[in-house]
Amino acid sequence: SELVAAGIAKSKSSRPSLCDYLTMRSSDSPSSRSLSHAAWARLRRNRAALFGLIVALTMLLTGLFAPVLAPHSYSDQNLDAVEAPPSLQHPFGTDELGRDMLSRVIWGARTASLVAVVVMAITVSLGLLLGAAAAYLGGWVDTVVMRTCDLLFAFPGMLFALFVAATVKPTVVEVVKGWESTLGWRGLTS
């Protein structure tokens, strides 16, 4: 076998151990593929993950090319076409101010992508900073950081969002009214 030729003794199970893999040269390894190739192969086999990647990339690219893809400006009003149903000119219809809903969805993808990137950057930066401080300083700093994380993990995300919405303005009712107007739902708060 390759391992015996490389001077590594075989174990009883005839399967190389972790130490055997770590001491082998890359040309001796059974699979000389890179980690990125292995990750891509696993992603291709997982259809749900591949679908999620396609949706995320579509949203990102739609937001990036919003000025080119949007048929109208997101803020242009046409009071002659107030709350018009879907048509060839307005595939998603128009809202109560005559604005094209398709254009607003496309421009909204840009805002959503920007928010996602900014939130992820802040989260990663804060996590790295707090994690490094807890690891380096230890003691009471580590305890405070870890207990804060435990407290945040104890609450489900939606419960925490409702708590924040209930304690700061706008109130939950105002948020639901905003959802109504954005999604076109009527009668939730009446």
PDB file of C-alpha atoms in Angstrom, residues 53-182:
ATOM      1  CA  LEU A  53     -26.959  29.097  -3.167  1.00  0.00           C
ATOM      2  CA  ILE A  54     -28.750  29.759  -6.460  1.00  0.00           C
ATOM      3  CA  VAL A  55     -31.455  31.828  -4.724  1.00  0.00           C
ATOM      4  CA  ALA A  56     -28.868  33.847  -2.761  1.00  0.00           C
ATOM      5  CA  LEU A  57     -26.740  34.498  -5.854  1.00  0.00           C
ATOM      6  CA  THR A  58     -29.822  35.466  -7.877  1.00  0.00           C
ATOM      7  CA  MET A  59     -30.873  37.942  -5.200  1.00  0.00           C
ATOM      8  CA  LEU A  60     -27.363  39.350  -4.940  1.00  0.00           C
ATOM      9  CA  LEU A  61     -26.971  39.748  -8.703  1.00  0.00           C
ATOM     10  CA  THR A  62     -30.481  41.213  -9.035  1.00  0.00           C
ATOM     11  CA  GLY A  63     -29.635  43.812  -6.428  1.00  0.00           C
ATOM     12  CA  LEU A  64     -26.284  44.543  -8.020  1.00  0.00           C
ATOM     13  CA  PHE A  65     -27.815  45.106 -11.456  1.00  0.00           C
ATOM     14  CA  ALA A  66     -31.034  46.796 -10.242  1.00  0.00           C
ATOM     15  CA  PRO A  67     -30.546  49.958 -12.346  1.00  0.00           C
ATOM     16  CA  VAL A  68     -30.332  47.815 -15.490  1.00  0.00           C
ATOM     17  CA  LEU A  69     -33.021  45.220 -14.651  1.00  0.00           C
ATOM     18  CA  ALA A  70     -35.753  47.423 -13.178  1.00  0.00           C
ATOM     19  CA  PRO A  71     -38.248  48.542 -15.838  1.00  0.00           C
ATOM     20  CA  HIS A  72     -39.147  51.719 -13.910  1.00  0.00           C
ATOM     21  CA  SER A  73     -37.667  53.785 -11.111  1.00  0.00           C
ATOM     22  CA  TYR A  74     -38.621  52.547  -7.659  1.00  0.00           C
ATOM     23  CA  SER A  75     -40.055  55.950  -6.749  1.00  0.00           C
ATOM     24  CA  ASP A  76     -41.825  57.010  -9.972  1.00  0.00           C
ATOM     25  CA  GLN A  77     -45.527  57.503  -9.354  1.00  0.00           C
ATOM     26  CA  ASN A  78     -48.273  57.055 -11.922  1.00  0.00           C
ATOM     27  CA  LEU A  79     -51.534  58.218 -10.369  1.00  0.00           C
ATOM     28  CA  ASP A  80     -53.438  56.960 -13.420  1.00  0.00           C
ATOM     29  CA  ALA A  81     -52.398  53.388 -12.539  1.00  0.00           C
ATOM     30  CA  VAL A  82     -53.132  53.323  -8.790  1.00  0.00           C
ATOM     31  CA  GLU A  83     -53.416  49.734  -7.475  1.00  0.00           C
ATOM     32  CA  ALA A  84     -53.457  48.384 -11.034  1.00  0.00           C
ATOM     33  CA  PRO A  85     -53.516  44.601 -11.383  1.00  0.00           C
ATOM     34  CA  PRO A  86     -50.604  42.794 -13.025  1.00  0.00           C
ATOM     35  CA  SER A  87     -50.236  43.621 -16.716  1.00  0.00           C
ATOM     36  CA  LEU A  88     -47.562  43.627 -19.409  1.00  0.00           C
ATOM     37  CA  GLN A  89     -46.499  47.144 -18.422  1.00  0.00           C
ATOM     38  CA  HIS A  90     -46.503  46.323 -14.674  1.00  0.00           C
ATOM     39  CA  PRO A  91     -45.962  42.528 -14.231  1.00  0.00           C
ATOM     40  CA  PHE A  92     -46.472  42.682 -10.426  1.00  0.00           C
ATOM     41  CA  GLY A  93     -49.062  45.457 -10.578  1.00  0.00           C
ATOM     42  CA  THR A  94     -48.792  48.820  -8.829  1.00  0.00           C
ATOM     43  CA  ASP A  95     -49.254  50.018  -5.262  1.00  0.00           C
ATOM     44  CA  GLU A  96     -51.571  52.690  -3.818  1.00  0.00           C
ATOM     45  CA  LEU A  97     -49.353  55.456  -5.235  1.00  0.00           C
ATOM     46  CA  GLY A  98     -49.061  53.935  -8.712  1.00  0.00           C
ATOM     47  CA  ARG A  99     -45.456  52.755  -8.247  1.00  0.00           C
ATOM     48  CA  ASP A 100     -44.375  49.650 -10.166  1.00  0.00           C
ATOM     49  CA  MET A 101     -44.111  46.732  -7.727  1.00  0.00           C
ATOM     50  CA  LEU A 102     -41.621  44.737  -9.833  1.00  0.00           C
ATOM     51  CA  SER A 103     -39.199  47.665  -9.818  1.00  0.00           C
ATOM     52  CA  ARG A 104     -39.636  48.061  -6.074  1.00  0.00           C
ATOM     53  CA  VAL A 105     -38.930  44.344  -5.528  1.00  0.00           C
ATOM     54  CA  ILE A 106     -35.792  44.523  -7.677  1.00  0.00           C
ATOM     55  CA  TRP A 107     -34.522  47.628  -5.882  1.00  0.00           C
ATOM     56  CA  GLY A 108     -35.482  45.995  -2.574  1.00  0.00           C
ATOM     57  CA  ALA A 109     -33.118  43.123  -3.385  1.00  0.00           C
ATOM     58  CA  ARG A 110     -30.294  45.677  -3.437  1.00  0.00           C
ATOM     59  CA  THR A 111     -31.264  47.007  -0.012  1.00  0.00           C
ATOM     60  CA  ALA A 112     -31.682  43.499   1.413  1.00  0.00           C
ATOM     61  CA  SER A 113     -28.270  42.428   0.087  1.00  0.00           C
ATOM     62  CA  LEU A 114     -26.612  45.532   1.504  1.00  0.00           C
ATOM     63  CA  VAL A 115     -28.241  44.993   4.892  1.00  0.00           C
ATOM     64  CA  ALA A 116     -27.188  41.328   4.909  1.00  0.00           C
ATOM     65  CA  VAL A 117     -23.565  42.167   4.111  1.00  0.00           C
ATOM     66  CA  VAL A 118     -23.379  44.985   6.684  1.00  0.00           C
ATOM     67  CA  VAL A 119     -25.008  42.888   9.420  1.00  0.00           C
ATOM     68  CA  MET A 120     -22.698  39.955   8.681  1.00  0.00           C
ATOM     69  CA  ALA A 121     -19.620  42.212   8.747  1.00  0.00           C
ATOM     70  CA  ILE A 122     -20.665  43.736  12.082  1.00  0.00           C
ATOM     71  CA  THR A 123     -21.497  40.313  13.540  1.00  0.00           C
ATOM     72  CA  VAL A 124     -18.215  38.738  12.467  1.00  0.00           C
ATOM     73  CA  SER A 125     -16.187  41.742  13.666  1.00  0.00           C
ATOM     74  CA  LEU A 126     -17.933  41.829  17.032  1.00  0.00           C
ATOM     75  CA  GLY A 127     -17.678  38.059  17.421  1.00  0.00           C
ATOM     76  CA  LEU A 128     -13.959  38.053  16.612  1.00  0.00           C
ATOM     77  CA  LEU A 129     -13.299  40.939  18.972  1.00  0.00           C
ATOM     78  CA  LEU A 130     -15.251  39.470  21.884  1.00  0.00           C
ATOM     79  CA  GLY A 131     -13.944  35.945  21.271  1.00  0.00           C
ATOM     80  CA  ALA A 132     -10.341  37.128  21.104  1.00  0.00           C
ATOM     81  CA  ALA A 133     -10.777  39.232  24.244  1.00  0.00           C
ATOM     82  CA  ALA A 134     -12.364  36.323  26.113  1.00  0.00           C
ATOM     83  CA  ALA A 135      -9.640  33.915  25.010  1.00  0.00           C
ATOM     84  CA  TYR A 136      -6.714  36.258  25.632  1.00  0.00           C
ATOM     85  CA  LEU A 137      -7.831  37.856  28.898  1.00  0.00           C
ATOM     86  CA  GLY A 138      -9.738  34.917  30.379  1.00  0.00           C
ATOM     87  CA  GLY A 139     -11.077  35.201  33.917  1.00  0.00           C
ATOM     88  CA  TRP A 140     -14.042  37.478  34.479  1.00  0.00           C
ATOM     89  CA  VAL A 141     -13.973  38.799  30.871  1.00  0.00           C
ATOM     90  CA  ASP A 142     -14.399  35.263  29.557  1.00  0.00           C
ATOM     91  CA  THR A 143     -17.196  34.624  32.060  1.00  0.00           C
ATOM     92  CA  VAL A 144     -19.093  37.811  31.137  1.00  0.00           C
ATOM     93  CA  VAL A 145     -18.767  37.170  27.381  1.00  0.00           C
ATOM     94  CA  MET A 146     -19.863  33.552  27.708  1.00  0.00           C
ATOM     95  CA  ARG A 147     -22.824  34.298  30.003  1.00  0.00           C
ATOM     96  CA  THR A 148     -23.966  37.022  27.595  1.00  0.00           C
ATOM     97  CA  CYS A 149     -23.806  34.533  24.718  1.00  0.00           C
ATOM     98  CA  ASP A 150     -25.708  31.963  26.810  1.00  0.00           C
ATOM     99  CA  LEU A 151     -28.400  34.556  27.529  1.00  0.00           C
ATOM    100  CA  LEU A 152     -28.753  35.429  23.825  1.00  0.00           C
ATOM    101  CA  PHE A 153     -28.900  31.746  22.813  1.00  0.00           C
ATOM    102  CA  ALA A 154     -31.574  31.020  25.442  1.00  0.00           C
ATOM    103  CA  PHE A 155     -34.198  33.077  23.571  1.00  0.00           C
ATOM    104  CA  PRO A 156     -35.552  32.060  20.170  1.00  0.00           C
ATOM    105  CA  GLY A 157     -34.920  34.704  17.515  1.00  0.00           C
ATOM    106  CA  MET A 158     -38.561  35.641  16.978  1.00  0.00           C
ATOM    107  CA  LEU A 159     -39.192  35.993  20.722  1.00  0.00           C
ATOM    108  CA  PHE A 160     -36.175  38.284  21.006  1.00  0.00           C
ATOM    109  CA  ALA A 161     -37.358  40.335  18.006  1.00  0.00           C
ATOM    110  CA  LEU A 162     -40.805  40.729  19.588  1.00  0.00           C
ATOM    111  CA  PHE A 163     -39.177  41.777  22.870  1.00  0.00           C
ATOM    112  CA  VAL A 164     -37.129  44.439  21.112  1.00  0.00           C
ATOM    113  CA  ALA A 165     -40.150  45.592  19.094  1.00  0.00           C
ATOM    114  CA  ALA A 166     -42.258  45.823  22.263  1.00  0.00           C
ATOM    115  CA  THR A 167     -39.697  47.844  24.207  1.00  0.00           C
ATOM    116  CA  VAL A 168     -38.613  50.332  21.560  1.00  0.00           C
ATOM    117  CA  LYS A 169     -40.645  52.333  19.095  1.00  0.00           C
ATOM    118  CA  PRO A 170     -42.225  51.476  16.658  1.00  0.00           C
ATOM    119  CA  THR A 171     -44.651  49.265  18.524  1.00  0.00           C
ATOM    120  CA  VAL A 172     -45.607  45.801  17.330  1.00  0.00           C
ATOM    121  CA  VAL A 173     -48.918  47.098  15.976  1.00  0.00           C
ATOM    122  CA  GLU A 174     -47.088  49.695  13.878  1.00  0.00           C
ATOM    123  CA  VAL A 175     -44.735  47.002  12.564  1.00  0.00           C
ATOM    124  CA  VAL A 176     -47.704  44.808  11.583  1.00  0.00           C
ATOM    125  CA  LYS A 177     -49.335  47.796   9.876  1.00  0.00           C
ATOM    126  CA  GLY A 178     -46.083  48.287   7.969  1.00  0.00           C
ATOM    127  CA  TRP A 179     -46.176  44.616   6.911  1.00  0.00           C
ATOM    128  CA  GLU A 180     -49.778  45.096   5.780  1.00  0.00           C
ATOM    129  CA  SER A 181     -48.909  48.018   3.543  1.00  0.00           C
ATOM    130  CA  THR A 182     -45.753  46.377   2.195  1.00  0.00           C
TER     131      THR A 182
END
